[in-house]
Short mmCIF file of C-alpha atoms and ligand atoms in Angstrom, two decimals:
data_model
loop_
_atom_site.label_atom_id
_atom_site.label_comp_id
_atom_site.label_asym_id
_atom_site.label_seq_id
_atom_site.Cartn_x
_atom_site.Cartn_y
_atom_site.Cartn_z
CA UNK C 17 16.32 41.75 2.11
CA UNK C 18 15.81 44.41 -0.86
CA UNK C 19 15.84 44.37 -4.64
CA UNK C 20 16.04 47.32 -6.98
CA UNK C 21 16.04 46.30 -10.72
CA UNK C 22 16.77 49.18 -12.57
CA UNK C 23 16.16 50.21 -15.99
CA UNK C 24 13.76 47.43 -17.44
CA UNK C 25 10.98 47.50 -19.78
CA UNK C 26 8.36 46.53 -17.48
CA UNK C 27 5.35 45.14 -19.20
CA UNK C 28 2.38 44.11 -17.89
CA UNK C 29 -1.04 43.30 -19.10
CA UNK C 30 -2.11 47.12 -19.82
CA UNK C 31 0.97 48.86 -20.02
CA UNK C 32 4.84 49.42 -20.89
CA UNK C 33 7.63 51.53 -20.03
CA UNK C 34 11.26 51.61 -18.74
CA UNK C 35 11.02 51.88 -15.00
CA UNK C 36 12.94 50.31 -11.27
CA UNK C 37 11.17 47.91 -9.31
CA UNK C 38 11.75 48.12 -5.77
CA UNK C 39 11.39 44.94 -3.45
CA UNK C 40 11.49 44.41 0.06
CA UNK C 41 10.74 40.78 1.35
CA UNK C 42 8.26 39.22 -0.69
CA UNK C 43 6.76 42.30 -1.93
CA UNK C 44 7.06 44.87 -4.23
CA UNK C 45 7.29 48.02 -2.72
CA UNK C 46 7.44 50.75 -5.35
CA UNK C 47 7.62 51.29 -9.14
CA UNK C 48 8.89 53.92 -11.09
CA UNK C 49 11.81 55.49 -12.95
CA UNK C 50 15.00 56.30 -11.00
CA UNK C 51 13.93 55.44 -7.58
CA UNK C 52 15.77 56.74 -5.20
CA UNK C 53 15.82 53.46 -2.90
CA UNK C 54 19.47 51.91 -1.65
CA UNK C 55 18.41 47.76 -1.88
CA UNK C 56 20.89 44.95 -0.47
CA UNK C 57 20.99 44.25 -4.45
CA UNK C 58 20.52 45.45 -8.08
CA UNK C 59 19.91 43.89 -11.11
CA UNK C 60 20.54 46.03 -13.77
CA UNK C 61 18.00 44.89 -16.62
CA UNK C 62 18.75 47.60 -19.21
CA UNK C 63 17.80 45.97 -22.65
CA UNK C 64 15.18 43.41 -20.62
CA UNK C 65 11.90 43.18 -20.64
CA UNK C 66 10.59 42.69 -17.08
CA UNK C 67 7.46 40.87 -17.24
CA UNK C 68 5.35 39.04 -14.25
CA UNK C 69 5.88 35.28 -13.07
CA UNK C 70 3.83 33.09 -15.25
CA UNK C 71 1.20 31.11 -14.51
CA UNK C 72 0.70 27.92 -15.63
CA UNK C 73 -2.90 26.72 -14.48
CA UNK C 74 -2.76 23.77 -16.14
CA UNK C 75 -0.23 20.81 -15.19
CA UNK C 76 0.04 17.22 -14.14
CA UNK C 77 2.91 16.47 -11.51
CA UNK C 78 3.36 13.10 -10.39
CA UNK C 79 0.04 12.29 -11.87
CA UNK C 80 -0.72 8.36 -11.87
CA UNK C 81 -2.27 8.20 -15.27
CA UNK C 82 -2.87 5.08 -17.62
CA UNK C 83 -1.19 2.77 -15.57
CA UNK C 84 1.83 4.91 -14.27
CA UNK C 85 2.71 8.25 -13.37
CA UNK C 86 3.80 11.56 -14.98
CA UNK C 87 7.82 11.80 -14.92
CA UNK C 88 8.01 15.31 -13.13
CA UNK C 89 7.82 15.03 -9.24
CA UNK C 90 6.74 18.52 -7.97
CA UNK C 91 10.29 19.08 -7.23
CA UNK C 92 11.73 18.98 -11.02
CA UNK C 93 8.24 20.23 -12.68
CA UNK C 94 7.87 23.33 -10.47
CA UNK C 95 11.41 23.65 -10.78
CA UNK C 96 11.75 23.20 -14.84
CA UNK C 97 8.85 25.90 -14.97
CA UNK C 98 10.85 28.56 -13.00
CA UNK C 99 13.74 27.55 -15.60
CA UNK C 100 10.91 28.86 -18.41
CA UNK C 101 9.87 32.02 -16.43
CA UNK C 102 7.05 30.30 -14.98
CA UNK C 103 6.54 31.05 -10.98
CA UNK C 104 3.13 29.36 -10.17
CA UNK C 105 1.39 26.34 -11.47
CA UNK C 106 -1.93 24.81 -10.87
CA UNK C 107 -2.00 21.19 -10.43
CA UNK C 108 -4.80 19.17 -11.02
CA UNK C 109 -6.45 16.37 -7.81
CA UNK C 110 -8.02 13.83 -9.00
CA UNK C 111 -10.86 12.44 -7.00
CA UNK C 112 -10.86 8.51 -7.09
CA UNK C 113 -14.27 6.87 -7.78
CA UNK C 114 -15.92 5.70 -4.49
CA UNK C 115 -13.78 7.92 -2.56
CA UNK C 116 -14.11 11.24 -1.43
CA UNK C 117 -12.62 14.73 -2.27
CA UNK C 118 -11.03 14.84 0.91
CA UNK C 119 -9.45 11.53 0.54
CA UNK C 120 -8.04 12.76 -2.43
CA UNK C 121 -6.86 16.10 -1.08
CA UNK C 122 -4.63 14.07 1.41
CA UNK C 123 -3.27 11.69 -1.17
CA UNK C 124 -1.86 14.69 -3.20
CA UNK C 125 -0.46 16.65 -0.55
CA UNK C 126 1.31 13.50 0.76
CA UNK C 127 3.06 13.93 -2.74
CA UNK C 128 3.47 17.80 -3.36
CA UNK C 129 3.70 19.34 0.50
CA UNK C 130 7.54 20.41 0.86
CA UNK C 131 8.53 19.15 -2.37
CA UNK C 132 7.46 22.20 -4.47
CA UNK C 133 10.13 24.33 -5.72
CA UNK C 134 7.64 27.30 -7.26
CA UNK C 135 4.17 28.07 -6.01
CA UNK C 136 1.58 25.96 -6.90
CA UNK C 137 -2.39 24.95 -6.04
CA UNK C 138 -4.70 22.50 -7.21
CA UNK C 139 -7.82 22.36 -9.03
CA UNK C 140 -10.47 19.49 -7.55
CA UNK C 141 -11.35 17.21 -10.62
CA UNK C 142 -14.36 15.33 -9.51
CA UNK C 143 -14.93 12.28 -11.30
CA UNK C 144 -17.72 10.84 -8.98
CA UNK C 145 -20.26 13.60 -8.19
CA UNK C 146 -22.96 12.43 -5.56
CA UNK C 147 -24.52 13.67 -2.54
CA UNK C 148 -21.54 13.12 -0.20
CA UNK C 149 -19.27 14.87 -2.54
CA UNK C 150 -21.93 17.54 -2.47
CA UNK C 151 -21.45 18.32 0.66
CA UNK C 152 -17.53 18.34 0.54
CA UNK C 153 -17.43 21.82 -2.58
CA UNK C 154 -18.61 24.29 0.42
CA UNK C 155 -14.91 23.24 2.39
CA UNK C 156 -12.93 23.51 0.00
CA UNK C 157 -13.80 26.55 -1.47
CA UNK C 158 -14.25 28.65 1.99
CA UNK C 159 -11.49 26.50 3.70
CA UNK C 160 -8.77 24.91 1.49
CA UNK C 161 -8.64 27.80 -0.83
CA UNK C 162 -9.44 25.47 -4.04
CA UNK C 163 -12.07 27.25 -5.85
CA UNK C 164 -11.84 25.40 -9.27
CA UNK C 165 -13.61 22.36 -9.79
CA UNK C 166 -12.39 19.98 -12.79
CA UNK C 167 -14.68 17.55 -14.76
CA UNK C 168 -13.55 15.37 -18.07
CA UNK C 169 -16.91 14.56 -20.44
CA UNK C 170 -13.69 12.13 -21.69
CA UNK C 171 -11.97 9.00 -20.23
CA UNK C 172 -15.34 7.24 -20.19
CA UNK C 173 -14.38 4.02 -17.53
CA UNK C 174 -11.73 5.97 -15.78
CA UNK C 175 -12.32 9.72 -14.98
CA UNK C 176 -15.59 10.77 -17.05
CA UNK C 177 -18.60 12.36 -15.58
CA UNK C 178 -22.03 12.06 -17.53
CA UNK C 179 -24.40 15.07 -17.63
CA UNK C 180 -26.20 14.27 -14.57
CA UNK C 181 -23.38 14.42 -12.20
CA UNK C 182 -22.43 17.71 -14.82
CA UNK C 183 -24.89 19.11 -13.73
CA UNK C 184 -25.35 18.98 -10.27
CA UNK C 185 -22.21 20.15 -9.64
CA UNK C 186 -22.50 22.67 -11.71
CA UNK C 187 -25.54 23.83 -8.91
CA UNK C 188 -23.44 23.31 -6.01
CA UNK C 189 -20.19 24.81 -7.46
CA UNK C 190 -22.33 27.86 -8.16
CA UNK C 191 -23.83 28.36 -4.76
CA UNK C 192 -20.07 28.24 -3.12
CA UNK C 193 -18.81 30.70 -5.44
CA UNK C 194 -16.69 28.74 -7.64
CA UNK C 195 -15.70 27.66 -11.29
CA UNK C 196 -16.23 24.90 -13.38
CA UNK C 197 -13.48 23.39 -15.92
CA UNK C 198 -13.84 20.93 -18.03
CA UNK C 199 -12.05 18.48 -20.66
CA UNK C 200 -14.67 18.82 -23.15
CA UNK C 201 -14.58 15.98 -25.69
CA UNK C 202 -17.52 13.37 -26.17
CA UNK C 203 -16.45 10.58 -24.25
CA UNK C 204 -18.88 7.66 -25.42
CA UNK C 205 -18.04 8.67 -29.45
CA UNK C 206 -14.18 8.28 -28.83
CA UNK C 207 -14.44 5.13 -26.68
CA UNK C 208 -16.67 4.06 -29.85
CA UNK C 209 -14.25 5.04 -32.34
CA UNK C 210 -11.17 3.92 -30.23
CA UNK C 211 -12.36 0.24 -30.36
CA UNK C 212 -13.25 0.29 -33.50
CA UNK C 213 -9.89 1.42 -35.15
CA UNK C 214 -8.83 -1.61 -32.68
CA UNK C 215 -10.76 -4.43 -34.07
CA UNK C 216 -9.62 -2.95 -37.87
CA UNK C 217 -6.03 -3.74 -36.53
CA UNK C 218 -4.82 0.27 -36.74
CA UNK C 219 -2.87 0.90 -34.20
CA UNK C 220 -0.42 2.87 -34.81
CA UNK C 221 -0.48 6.72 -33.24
CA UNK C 222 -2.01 8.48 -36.10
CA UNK C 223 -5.11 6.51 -35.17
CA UNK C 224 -4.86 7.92 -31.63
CA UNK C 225 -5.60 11.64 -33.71
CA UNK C 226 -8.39 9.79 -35.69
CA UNK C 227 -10.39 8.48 -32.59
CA UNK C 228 -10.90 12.19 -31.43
CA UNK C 229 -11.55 14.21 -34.61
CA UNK C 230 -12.83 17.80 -34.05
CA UNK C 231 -16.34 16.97 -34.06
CA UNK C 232 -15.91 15.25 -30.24
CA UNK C 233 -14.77 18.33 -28.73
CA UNK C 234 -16.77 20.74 -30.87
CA UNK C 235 -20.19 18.82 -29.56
CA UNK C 236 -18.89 18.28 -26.15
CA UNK C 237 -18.21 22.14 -25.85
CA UNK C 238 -21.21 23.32 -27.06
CA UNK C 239 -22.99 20.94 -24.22
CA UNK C 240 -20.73 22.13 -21.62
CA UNK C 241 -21.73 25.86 -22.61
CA UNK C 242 -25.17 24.90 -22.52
CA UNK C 243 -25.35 23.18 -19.53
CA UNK C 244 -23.33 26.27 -17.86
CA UNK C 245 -25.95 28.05 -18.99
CA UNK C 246 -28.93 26.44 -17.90
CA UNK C 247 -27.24 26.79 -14.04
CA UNK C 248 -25.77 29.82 -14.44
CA UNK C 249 -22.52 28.24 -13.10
CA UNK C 250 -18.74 29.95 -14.30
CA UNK C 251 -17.18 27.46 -16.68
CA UNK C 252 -14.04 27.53 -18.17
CA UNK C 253 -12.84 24.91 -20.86
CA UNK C 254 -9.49 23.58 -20.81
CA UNK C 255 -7.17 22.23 -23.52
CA UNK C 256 -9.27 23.84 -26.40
CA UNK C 257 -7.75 23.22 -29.69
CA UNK C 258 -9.99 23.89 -32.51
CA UNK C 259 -11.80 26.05 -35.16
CA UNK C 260 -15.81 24.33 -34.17
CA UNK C 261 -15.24 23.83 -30.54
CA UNK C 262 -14.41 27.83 -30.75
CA UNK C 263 -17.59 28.34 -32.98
CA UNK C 264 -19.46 26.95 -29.96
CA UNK C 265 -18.01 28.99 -27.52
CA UNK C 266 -18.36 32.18 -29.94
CA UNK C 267 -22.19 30.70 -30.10
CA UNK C 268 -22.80 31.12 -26.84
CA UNK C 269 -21.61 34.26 -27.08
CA UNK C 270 -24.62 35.26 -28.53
CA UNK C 271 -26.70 34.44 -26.01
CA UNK C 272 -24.77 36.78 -24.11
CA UNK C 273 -22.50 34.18 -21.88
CA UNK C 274 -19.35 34.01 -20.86
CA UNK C 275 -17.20 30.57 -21.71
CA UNK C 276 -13.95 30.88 -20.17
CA UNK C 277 -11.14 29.47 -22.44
CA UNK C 278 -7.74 28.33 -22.17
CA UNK C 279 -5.42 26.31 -25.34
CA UNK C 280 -2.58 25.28 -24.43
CA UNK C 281 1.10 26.65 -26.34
CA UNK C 282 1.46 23.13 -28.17
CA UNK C 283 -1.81 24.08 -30.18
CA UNK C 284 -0.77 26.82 -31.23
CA UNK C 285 2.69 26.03 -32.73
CA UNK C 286 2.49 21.69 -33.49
CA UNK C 287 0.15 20.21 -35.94
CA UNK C 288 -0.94 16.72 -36.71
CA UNK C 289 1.35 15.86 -39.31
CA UNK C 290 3.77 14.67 -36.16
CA UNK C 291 1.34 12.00 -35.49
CA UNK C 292 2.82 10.20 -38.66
CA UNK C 293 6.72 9.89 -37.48
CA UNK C 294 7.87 7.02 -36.50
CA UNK C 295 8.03 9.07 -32.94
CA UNK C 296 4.38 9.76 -32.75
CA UNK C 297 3.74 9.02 -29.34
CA UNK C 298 5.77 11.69 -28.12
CA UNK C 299 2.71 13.87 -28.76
CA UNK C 300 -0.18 11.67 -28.37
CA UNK C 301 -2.37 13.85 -26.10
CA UNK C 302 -5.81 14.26 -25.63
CA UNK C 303 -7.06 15.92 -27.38
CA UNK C 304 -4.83 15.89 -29.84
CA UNK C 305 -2.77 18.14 -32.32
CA UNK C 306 -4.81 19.35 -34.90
CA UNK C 307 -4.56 20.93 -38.61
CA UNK C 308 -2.93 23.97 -39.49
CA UNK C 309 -6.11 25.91 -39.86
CA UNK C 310 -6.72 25.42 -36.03
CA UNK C 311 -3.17 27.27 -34.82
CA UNK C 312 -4.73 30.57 -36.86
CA UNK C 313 -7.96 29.93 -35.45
CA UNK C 314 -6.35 29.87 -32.10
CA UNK C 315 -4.30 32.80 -32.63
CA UNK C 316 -7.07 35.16 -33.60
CA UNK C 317 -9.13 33.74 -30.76
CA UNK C 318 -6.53 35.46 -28.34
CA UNK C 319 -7.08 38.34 -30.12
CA UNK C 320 -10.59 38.28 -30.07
CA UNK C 321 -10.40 37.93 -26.23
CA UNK C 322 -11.79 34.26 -26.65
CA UNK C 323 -9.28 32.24 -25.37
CA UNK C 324 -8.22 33.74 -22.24
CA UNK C 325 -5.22 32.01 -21.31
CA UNK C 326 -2.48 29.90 -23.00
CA UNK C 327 -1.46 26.68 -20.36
CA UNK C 328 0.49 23.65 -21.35
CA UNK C 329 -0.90 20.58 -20.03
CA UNK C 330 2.22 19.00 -18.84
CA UNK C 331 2.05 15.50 -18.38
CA UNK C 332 5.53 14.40 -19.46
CA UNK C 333 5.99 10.31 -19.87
CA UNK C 334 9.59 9.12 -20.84
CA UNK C 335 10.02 7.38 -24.01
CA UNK C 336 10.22 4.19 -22.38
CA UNK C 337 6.70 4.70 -20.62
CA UNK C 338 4.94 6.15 -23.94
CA UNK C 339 6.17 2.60 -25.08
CA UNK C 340 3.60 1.05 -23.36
CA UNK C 341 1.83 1.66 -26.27
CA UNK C 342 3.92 0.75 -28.85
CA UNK C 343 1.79 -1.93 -29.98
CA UNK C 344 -1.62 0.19 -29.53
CA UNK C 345 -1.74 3.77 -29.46
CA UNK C 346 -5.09 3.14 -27.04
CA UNK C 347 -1.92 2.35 -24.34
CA UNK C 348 0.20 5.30 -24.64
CA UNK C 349 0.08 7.32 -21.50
CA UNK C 350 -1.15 10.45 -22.74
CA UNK C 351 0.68 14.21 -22.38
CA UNK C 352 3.59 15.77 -23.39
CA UNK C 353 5.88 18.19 -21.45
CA UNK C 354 6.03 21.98 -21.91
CA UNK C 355 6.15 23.29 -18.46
CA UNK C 356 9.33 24.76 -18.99
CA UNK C 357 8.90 25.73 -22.85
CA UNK C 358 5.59 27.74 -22.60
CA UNK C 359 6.68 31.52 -21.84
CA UNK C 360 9.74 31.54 -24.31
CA UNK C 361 7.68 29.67 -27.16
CA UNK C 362 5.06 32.19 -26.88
CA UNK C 363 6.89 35.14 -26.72
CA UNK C 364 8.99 33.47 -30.22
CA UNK C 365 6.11 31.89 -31.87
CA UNK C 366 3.90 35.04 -30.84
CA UNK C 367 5.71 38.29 -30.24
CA UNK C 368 7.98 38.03 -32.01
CA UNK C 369 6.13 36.61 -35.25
CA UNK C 370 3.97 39.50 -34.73
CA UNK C 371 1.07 37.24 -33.94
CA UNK C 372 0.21 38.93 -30.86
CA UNK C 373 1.30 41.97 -28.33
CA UNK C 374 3.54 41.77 -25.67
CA UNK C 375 0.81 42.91 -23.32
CA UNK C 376 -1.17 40.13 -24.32
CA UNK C 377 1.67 37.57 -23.81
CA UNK C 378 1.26 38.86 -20.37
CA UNK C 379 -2.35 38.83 -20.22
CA UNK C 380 -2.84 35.46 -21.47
CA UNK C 381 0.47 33.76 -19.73
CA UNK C 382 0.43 35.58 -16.29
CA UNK C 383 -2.91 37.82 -15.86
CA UNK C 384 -5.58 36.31 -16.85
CA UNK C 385 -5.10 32.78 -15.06
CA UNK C 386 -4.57 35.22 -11.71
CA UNK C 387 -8.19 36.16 -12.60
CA UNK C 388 -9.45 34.09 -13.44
CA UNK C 389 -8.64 31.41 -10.44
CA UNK C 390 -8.81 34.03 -7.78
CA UNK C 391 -5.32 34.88 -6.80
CA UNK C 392 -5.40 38.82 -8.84
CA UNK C 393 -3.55 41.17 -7.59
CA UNK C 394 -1.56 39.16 -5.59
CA UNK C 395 -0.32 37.06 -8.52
CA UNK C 396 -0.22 37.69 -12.26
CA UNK C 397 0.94 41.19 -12.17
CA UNK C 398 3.58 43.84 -11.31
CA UNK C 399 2.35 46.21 -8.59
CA UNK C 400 2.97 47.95 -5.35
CA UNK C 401 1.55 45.37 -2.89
CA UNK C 402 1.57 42.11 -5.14
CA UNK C 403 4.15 39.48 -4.97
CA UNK C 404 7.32 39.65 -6.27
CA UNK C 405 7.47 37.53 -8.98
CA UNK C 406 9.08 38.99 -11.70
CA UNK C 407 11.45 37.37 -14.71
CA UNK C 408 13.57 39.42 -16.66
CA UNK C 409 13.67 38.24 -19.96
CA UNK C 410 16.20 39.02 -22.64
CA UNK C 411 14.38 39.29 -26.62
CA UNK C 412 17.51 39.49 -28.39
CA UNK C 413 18.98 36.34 -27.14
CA UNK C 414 18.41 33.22 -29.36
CA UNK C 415 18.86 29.61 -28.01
CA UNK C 416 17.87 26.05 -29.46
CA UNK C 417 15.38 23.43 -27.09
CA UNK C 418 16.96 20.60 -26.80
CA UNK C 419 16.26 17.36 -23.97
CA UNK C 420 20.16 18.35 -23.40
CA UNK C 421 19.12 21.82 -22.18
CA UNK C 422 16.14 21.32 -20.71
CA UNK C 423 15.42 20.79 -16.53
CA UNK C 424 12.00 18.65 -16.83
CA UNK C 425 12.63 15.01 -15.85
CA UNK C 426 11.95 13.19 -19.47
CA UNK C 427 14.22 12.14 -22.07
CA UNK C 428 13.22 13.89 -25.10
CA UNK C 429 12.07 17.26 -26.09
CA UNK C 430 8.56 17.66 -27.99
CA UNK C 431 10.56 20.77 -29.57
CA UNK C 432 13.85 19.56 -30.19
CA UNK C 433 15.94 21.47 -32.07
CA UNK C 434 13.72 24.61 -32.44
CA UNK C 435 15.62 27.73 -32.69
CA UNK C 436 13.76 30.16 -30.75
CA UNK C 437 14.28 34.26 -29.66
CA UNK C 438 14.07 35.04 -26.59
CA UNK C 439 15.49 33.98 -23.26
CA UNK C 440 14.35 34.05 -19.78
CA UNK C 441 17.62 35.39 -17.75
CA UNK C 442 16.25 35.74 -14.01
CA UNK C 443 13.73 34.89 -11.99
CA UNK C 444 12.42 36.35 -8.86
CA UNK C 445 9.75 34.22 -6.62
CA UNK C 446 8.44 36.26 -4.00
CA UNK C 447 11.10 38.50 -3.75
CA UNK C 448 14.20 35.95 -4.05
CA UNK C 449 15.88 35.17 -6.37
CA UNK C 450 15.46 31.39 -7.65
CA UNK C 451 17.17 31.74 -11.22
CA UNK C 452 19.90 33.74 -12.53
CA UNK C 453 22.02 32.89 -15.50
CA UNK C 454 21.25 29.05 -16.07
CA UNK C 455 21.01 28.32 -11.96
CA UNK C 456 18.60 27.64 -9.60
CA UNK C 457 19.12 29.38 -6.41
CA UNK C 458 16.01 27.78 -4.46
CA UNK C 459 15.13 24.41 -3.22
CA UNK C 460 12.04 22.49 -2.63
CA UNK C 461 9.86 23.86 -0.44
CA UNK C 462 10.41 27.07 -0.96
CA UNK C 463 7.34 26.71 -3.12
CA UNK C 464 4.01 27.10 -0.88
CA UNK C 465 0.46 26.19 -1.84
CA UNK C 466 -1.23 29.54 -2.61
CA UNK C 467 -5.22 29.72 -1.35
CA UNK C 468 -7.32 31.27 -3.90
CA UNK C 469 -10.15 32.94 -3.60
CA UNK C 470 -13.84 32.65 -4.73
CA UNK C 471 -14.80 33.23 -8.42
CA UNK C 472 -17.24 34.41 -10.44
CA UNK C 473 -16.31 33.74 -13.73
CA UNK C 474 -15.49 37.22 -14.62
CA UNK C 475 -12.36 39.08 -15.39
O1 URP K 25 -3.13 14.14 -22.82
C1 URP K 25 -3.39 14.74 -21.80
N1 URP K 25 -4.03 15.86 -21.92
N2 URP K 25 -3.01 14.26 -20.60
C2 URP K 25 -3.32 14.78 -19.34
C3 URP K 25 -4.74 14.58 -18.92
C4 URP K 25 -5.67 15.57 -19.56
O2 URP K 25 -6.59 15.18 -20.26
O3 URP K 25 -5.51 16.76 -19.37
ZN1 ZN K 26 -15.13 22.76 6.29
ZN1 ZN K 27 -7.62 16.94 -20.46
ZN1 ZN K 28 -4.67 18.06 -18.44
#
């Protein structure tokens, strides 16, 4: 099977023009203008822009979280993401205490394997580093193809690490060639300051927002960066959100390292203020929206080639299972869903607000996570020999989000009624094409699980 698109504005991280694309298979074959390839189809895309499959590196299918489990299977999350232009996401194991990484490993896949729609991997979160666990990083990184090894300095009781276990794997993470992320807020402070809005009686979600303010994540960042340091290990902080836990990673900086950072599109565009509706919980996350101030921090941060990558952190709950804290916002399963709002709410919110380039929409939504998690050039780009996953996107076209419209499997939108610019039209996933004009052409399993590569923590 072959695909000529002809006549698109086909953008990728370092340059721009009108040119075809042809495809054969999976692959793309040849770029250039007027190619003079006969394909089985064409897509015309005058008037598009033609931009690689995103990459979301930073999801929660299925996820059993706070006493249930995220509302997108990997059938309707991977699927809702190809709906938003998004062809590969990477989902996030979760070691249980007492148990082992490999124990974990075959719990997941019992839930994603065949039931993927898009591509997808997994990033290891160890939450009980020891000596066994030790010995399980070399495997997965030479053998399973997961080179990215997740920590929280958070969740203190449930998934938090403290700095000796930080450390250590930090050592052995480094020796194997791989990277380090982290959810970098101080743990013991907001387990301090969670109990003791509690006793005081406030419950309600704004005092979710006030039991992490910015000085939790700034602190925990800066010790992250440090300990990073001290090893020498890649690390790369999820989920950042604000103006000091930036300052720490500009800090270190200084001292001539490397933080690797990601925010997620929510930070950029949502503030705070949402926190006082009667509808709070819809966006109590961790950590959670911040001020005004922080979105322009955020924004020049991209530009500054600071925060390397813009992810969403889906973890969607329905209403009726963020209402398991409508008594105490302690209990309110915490995420929100974006998975399929990410690429078209920062191409509207960014692009086309001027904010930032359309080559670094594509760097920061579909190169840079390749990169960065070792799957460049075969993801994250358009090129002869990568994969062909390509969305043509129309700029002109203006639409509203809406729970109505959307494909994710939860009951409200966190951007409901937002008029946006901008529309993903088609998607191609290694060379088919899954999505055309409001349809999904591909069912689950057609996703596979893509082994990465090693990392070094440069990109
Ligand atoms: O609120 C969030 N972020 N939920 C998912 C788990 C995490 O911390 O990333
Ligand atoms: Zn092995
Ligand atoms: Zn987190
Ligand atoms: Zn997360």
């Amino acid at each position: 099977m072959s695909i000529l698109i002809k006549n698109g504005r086909v953008v990728t991280a370092d340059s721009d023009s009108i040119a075809d694309i042809f495809i054969e298979g999976e692959t793309v074959k040849a770029i250039g203008k007027d190619l003079p390839m006969q394909a089985d189809e064409i897509i015309d895309a005058s008037g598009k822009l033609v931009f690689p499959g995103g990459i979301d590196p930073h999801v929660h299918l299925d996820m059993p979280f706070m006493g249930t489990f995220s509302s997108d299977s990997y059938e309707t999350g991977t699927r809702a993401a190809l709906f938003g232009g998004t062809t590969m996401v990477i989902d996030f194991i979760l070691q249980k205490q007492g148990a082992s990484l490999a124990d974990a490993l075959k719990e997941w896949r019992s839930r994603s394997d065949n039931n993927c729609v898009g591509d997808y991997s997994f990033h290891m979160a160890v939450t009980d580093f020891n000596e066994d666990t030790r010995k399980e990083i070399k495997h997965f990184v030479e053998e399973e193809g997961i080179t990215s090894f997740k920590t929280f300095m958070a969740y203190k009781g449930a998934l938090m690490i403290d700095d000796r276990q930080m450390v250590g794997l930090m050592e052995e993470v480094k020796k194997q060639g791989g990277l380090v992320t982290v959810h970098a807020t101080n743990g013991d402070m907001i387990d301090y300051l969670i109990a003791k809005h509690r006793a005081e009686g406030k419950l309600s979600p704004l005092y979710h927002y006030l039991s992490q303010p910015e000085v939790t994540e700034a602190e925990a960042s800066e010790r992250f960066a440090d300990l990073a340091n001290y090893t020498g290990c890649p690390g790369y902080i999820v989920h950042l959100t604000c103006e000091g836990a930036l300052n720490a990673v500009r800090n270190a900086t200084r001292r001539n390292q490397n933080v690797l950072v990601e925010t997620c599109i929510q930070y950029l565009v949502i503030d705070a203020s949402l926190y006082e509706r009667e509808d709070g919980a819809k966006w109590v996350m961790s950590p959670p929206l911040r001020e005004k101030k922080d979105q322009e921090t955020l924004w020049a941060g991209i530009n500054q080639g600071l925060v390397k990558v813009v992810a969403t952190d889906h973890c969607p709950f329905k209403w009726e299972q963020k209402l398991m804290g409508k008594d105490d916002f302690s209990k309110i399963p915490n995420g929100h869903p974006a998975i399929e709002n990410r690429m078209e709410l920062l191409y509207s919110e960014g692009v086309n607000k001027g904010r930032i380039t359309l080559n670094k929409f594509v760097e920061v939504a579909c190169t840079n996570p390749a990169k960065i998690f070792g799957m460049f050039p075969r993801k994250g780009t358009i090129a002869v020999g990568s994969d062909a996953d390509i969305v043509i996107f129309d700029p002109a076209e203006k639409h509203t989000l809406s729970a109505k419209a959307h494909h994710m499997n939860v009951d409200y939108s966190a951007y409901e009624g937002w008029e946006i610019s901008g529309k993903v039209k088609t998607v191609l996933l290694r060379g088919k094409v899954a999505i055309n004009d409001g349809k999904c052409s591909v069912d689950k399993g057609f996703g596979k699980f893509i082994k990465r590569n090693k990392v070094n923590g440069i990109i």
